[in-house]
Coordinates of C-alpha atoms in Angstrom, one line a residue:
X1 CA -49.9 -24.3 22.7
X2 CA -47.9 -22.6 19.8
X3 CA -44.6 -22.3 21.5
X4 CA -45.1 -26.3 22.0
X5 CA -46.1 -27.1 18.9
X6 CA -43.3 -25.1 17.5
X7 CA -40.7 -27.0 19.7
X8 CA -42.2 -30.0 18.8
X9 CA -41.6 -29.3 15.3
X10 CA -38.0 -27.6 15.4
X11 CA -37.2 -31.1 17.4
X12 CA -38.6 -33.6 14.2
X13 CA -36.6 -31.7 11.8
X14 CA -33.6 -31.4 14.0
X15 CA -33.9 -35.3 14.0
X16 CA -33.9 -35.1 10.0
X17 CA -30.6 -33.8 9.9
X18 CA -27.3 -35.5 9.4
X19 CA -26.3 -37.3 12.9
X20 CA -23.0 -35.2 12.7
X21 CA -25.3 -32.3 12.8
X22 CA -28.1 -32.8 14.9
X23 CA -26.4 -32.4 18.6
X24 CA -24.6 -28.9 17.4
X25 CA -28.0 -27.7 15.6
X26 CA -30.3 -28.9 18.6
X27 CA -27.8 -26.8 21.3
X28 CA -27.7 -23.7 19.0
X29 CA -31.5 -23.5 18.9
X30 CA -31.8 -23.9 22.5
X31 CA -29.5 -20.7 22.8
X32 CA -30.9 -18.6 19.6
X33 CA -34.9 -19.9 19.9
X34 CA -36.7 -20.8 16.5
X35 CA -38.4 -17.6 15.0
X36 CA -36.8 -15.0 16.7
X37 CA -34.2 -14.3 14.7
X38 CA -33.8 -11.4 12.1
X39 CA -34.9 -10.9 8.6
X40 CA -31.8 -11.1 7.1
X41 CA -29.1 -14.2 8.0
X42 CA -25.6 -13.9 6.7
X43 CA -24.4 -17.1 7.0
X44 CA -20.3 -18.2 7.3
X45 CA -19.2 -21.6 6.7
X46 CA -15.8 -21.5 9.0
X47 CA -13.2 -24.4 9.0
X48 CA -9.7 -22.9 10.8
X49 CA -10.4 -19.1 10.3
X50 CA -9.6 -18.0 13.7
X51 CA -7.2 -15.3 12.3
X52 CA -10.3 -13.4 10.2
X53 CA -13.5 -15.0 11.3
X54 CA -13.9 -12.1 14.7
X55 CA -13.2 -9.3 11.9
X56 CA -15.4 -10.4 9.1
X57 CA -18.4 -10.6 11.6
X58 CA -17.3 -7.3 13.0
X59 CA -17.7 -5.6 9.7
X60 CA -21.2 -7.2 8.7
X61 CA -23.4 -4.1 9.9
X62 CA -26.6 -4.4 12.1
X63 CA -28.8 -2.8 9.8
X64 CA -28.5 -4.0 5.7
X65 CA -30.5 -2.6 2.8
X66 CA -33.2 -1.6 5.7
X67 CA -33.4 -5.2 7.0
X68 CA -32.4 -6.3 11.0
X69 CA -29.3 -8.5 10.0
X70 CA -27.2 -11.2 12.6
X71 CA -24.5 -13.3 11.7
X72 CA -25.1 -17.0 11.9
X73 CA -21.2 -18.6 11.5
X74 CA -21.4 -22.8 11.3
X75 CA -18.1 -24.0 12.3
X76 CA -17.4 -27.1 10.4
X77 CA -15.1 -29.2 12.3
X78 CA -12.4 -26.1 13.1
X79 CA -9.3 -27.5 15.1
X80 CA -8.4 -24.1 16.5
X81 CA -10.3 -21.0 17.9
X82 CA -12.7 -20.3 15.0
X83 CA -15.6 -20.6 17.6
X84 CA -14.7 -18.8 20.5
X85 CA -13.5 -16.1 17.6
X86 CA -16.8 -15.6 16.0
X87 CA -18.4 -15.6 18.8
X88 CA -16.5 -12.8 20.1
X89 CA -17.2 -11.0 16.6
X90 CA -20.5 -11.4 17.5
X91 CA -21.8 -13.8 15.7
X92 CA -24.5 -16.6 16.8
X93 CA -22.3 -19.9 16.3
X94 CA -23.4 -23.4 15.4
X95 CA -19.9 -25.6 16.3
X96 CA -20.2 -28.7 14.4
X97 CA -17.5 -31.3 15.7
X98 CA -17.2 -33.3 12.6
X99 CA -15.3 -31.4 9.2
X100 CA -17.4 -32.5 6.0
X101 CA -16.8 -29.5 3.7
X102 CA -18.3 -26.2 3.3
X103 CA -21.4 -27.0 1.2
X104 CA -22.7 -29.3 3.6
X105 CA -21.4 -26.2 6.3
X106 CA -23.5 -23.9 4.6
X107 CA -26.6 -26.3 3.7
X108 CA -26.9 -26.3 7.6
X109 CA -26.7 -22.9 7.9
X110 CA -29.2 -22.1 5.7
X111 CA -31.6 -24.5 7.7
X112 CA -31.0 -22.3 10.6
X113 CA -31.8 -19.2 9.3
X114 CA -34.6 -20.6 8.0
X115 CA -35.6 -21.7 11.5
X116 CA -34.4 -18.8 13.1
X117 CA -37.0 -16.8 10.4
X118 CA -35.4 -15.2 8.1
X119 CA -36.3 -13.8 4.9
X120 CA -33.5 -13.6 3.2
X121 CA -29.9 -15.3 3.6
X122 CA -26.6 -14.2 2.3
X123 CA -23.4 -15.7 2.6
X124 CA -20.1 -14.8 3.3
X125 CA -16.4 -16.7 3.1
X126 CA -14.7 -16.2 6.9
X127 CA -11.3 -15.6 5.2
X128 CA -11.9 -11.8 4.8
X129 CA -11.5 -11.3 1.3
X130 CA -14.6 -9.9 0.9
X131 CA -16.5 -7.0 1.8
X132 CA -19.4 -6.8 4.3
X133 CA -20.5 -3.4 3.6
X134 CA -21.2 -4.7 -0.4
X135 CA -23.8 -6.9 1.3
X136 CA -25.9 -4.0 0.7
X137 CA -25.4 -3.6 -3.2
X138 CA -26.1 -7.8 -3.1
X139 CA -29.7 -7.8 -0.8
X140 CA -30.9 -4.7 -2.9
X141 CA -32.4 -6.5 -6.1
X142 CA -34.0 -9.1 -3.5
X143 CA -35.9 -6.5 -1.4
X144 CA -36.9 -4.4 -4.6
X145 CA -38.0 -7.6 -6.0
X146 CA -35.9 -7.4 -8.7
X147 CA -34.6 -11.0 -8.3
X148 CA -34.4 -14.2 -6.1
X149 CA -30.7 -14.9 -6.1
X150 CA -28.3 -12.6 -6.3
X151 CA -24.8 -13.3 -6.7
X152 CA -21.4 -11.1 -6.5
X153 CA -19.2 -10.6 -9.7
X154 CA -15.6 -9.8 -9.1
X155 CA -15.6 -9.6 -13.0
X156 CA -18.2 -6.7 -13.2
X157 CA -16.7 -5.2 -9.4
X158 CA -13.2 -5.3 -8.9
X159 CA -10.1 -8.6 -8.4
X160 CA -7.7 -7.8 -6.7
X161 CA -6.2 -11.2 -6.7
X162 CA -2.9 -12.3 -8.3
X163 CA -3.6 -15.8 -9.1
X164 CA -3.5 -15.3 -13.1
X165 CA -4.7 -18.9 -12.9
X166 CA -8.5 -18.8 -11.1
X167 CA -8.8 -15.9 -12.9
X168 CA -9.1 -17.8 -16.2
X169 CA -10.8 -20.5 -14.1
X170 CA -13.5 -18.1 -13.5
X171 CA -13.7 -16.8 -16.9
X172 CA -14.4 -20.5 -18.2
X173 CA -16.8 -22.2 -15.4
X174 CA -18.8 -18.5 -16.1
X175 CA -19.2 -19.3 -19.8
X176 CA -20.0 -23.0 -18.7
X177 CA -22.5 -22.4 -16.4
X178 CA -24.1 -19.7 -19.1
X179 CA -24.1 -22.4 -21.8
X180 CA -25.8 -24.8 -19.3
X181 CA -28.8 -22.4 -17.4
X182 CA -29.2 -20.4 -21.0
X183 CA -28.1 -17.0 -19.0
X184 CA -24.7 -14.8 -18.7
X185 CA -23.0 -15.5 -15.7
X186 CA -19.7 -13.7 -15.6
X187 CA -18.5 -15.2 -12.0
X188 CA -20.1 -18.4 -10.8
X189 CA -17.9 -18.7 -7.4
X190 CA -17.9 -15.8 -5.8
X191 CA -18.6 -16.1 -1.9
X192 CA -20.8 -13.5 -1.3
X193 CA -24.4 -13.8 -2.4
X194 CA -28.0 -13.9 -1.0
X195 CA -31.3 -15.2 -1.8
X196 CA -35.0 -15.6 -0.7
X197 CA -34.7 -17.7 2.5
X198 CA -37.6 -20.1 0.5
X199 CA -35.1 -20.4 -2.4
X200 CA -32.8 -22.5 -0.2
X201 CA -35.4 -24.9 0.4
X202 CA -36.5 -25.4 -2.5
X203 CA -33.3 -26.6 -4.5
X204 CA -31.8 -29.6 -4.1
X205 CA -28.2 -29.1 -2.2
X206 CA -26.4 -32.6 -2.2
X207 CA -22.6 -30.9 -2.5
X208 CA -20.4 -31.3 0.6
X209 CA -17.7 -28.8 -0.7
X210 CA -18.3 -27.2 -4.4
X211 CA -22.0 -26.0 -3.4
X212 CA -21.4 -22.5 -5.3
X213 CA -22.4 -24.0 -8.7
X214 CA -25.1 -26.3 -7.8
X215 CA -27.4 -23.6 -5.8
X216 CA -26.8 -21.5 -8.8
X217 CA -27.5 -24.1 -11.5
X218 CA -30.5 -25.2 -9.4
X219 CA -32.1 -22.1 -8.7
X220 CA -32.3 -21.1 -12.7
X221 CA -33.5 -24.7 -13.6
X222 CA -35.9 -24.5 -11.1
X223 CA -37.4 -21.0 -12.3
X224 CA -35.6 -18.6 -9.6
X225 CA -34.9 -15.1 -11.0
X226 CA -30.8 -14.9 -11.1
X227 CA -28.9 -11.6 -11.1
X228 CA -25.3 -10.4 -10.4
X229 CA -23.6 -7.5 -9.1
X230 CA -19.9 -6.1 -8.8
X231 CA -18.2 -6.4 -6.1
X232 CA -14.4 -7.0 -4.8
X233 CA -12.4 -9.6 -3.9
X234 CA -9.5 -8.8 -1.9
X235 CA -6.1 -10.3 -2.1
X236 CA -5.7 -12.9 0.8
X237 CA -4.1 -10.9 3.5
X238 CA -0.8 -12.2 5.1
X239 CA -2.8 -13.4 8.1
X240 CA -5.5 -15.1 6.3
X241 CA -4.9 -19.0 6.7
X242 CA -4.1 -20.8 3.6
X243 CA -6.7 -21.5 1.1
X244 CA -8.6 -25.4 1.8
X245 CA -9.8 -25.2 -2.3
X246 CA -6.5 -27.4 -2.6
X247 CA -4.2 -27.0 -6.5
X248 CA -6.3 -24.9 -9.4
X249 CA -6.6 -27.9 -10.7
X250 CA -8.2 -30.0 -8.6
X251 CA -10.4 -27.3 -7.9
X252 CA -11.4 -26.8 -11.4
X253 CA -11.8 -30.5 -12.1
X254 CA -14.0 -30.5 -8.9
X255 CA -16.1 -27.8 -9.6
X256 CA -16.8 -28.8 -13.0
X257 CA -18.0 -31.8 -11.9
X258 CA -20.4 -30.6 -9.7
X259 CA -22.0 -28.2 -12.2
X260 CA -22.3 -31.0 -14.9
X261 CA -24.0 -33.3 -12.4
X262 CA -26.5 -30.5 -11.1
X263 CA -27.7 -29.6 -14.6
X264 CA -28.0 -33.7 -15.5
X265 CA -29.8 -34.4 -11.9
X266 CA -32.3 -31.1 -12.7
X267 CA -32.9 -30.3 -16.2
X268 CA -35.7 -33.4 -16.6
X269 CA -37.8 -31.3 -14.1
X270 CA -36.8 -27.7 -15.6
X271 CA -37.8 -28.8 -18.7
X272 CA -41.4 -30.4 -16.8
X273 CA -42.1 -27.0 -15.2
X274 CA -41.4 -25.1 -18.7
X275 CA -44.0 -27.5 -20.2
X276 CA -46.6 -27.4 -17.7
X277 CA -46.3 -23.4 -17.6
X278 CA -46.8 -23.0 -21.2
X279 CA -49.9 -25.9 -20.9
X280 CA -51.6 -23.1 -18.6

């Protein structure tokens, strides 16, 4: 009666899903049953990675910060081998036909983690630059209960980058961002980060591609404990596929956007909660 009732529910939110979605998420919980997965999902949004994707899920370690971890990559549209590449990584792959960006990539995988059970999700960026065995250093404030969202700095860890440009970019969308949630964040984008699995639920996530900001910005506005912690960011290796962020500036100009429209769409209710706490 419980396994049916649990199928019958997996298959009403499956239906809830984007229609791009539903036919890839409905045949990778068939494969990888609801519940059974482990208690920490690193999830990788994947669009043409088939050069990195096997060796970044190679590197992600069974065991993290004493918590059973699998790899869950969502392949976003990928016109090559990203699939057949994380799955030989090892990975547990979601292959969604249709390319819509890697916010709405990673909003699904965070729904299947969820499904799958987890506790707690981190992320990952497929194109290597950084490192798995930091996934530690991220989780740890989580399971101490230190925080609810942890995110990497490769301002307090190390950049070894060249690109004199994004690293002022960085500098300036973290002062932004502290301005806007009233806390210091030194490197809002950074591609490896992890949170309680509920926290993903709770915000809202509308972003197809600049989703780094707006879980951020939601989370503080909606109460979530926020921390950072150093960590590296390689240089792009000469195999790496090109970056799909597009010119600095049209990522900047991007990105900014989405932050100011995730603090306009969610500081009416942050400012709700604050008064209802103090009414207690």
């Amino acid at each position: 009666m419980a396994v049916a009732a649990r199928q019958f529910a997996t298959e009403v939110e499956v239906a809830r899903l984007e229609p791009a979605e539903q036919a890839a998420a409905a045949a990778f919980l068939a494969a990888h049953p609801p519940g059974a997965g482990a208690a920490l999902a690193i999830v990788i949004a994947a669009f043409n990675e088939e050069p990195t994707v096997a060796e970044v899920v190679a590197e992600v370690p069974k065991q993290v910060a004493g918590m059973a971890a699998e790899v869950i990559v969502v392949v976003d549209g990928a016109r090559d081998a990203t699939a057949a590449q994380a799955l030989a990584g090892g990975a547990l792959v979601c292959d969604v036909p249709v390319n819509r960006g890697q916010g709405a990539a990673l909003r699904l995988g965070y729904w299947l983690a969820r499904a799958r059970g987890a506790q707690v999700i981190a992320t990952l960026d497929a194109d290597g630059q950084y490192e798995p065995l930091e996934l530690g250093r991220v989780i740890e404030p989580i399971v101490s209960g230190r925080a609810d969202f942890v995110s990497g700095s490769r301002r307090l860890g190390t950049e070894l980058t060249t690109d004199g440009v994004r690293h002022l970019g960085v500098i300036f969308f973290g002062a932004l961002i502290s301005v806007l949630i009233r806390q210091r964040i030194t490197d809002p984008a950074c591609g490896v980060r992890a949170m309680r699995a509920e926290l993903t639920a709770a915000v809202t996530l509308e972003q197809p591609q600049y989703q780094a900001s707006e879980l951020m910005i939601s989370a503080a506005l909606r109460g979530f404990r926020l921390t950072e912690v150093p960590t590296t960011m390689r240089d792009r290796g000469d195999h790496a596929t090109r970056t799909k962020k597009g010119s600095n500036w049209r990522y900047g100009l991007r990105f900014a956007r989405a932050a100011i429209t995730t603090w306009n769409r969610d500081r009416k209710g942050s400012r709700r909660r604050r008064r209802e706490r103090a009414e207690r």
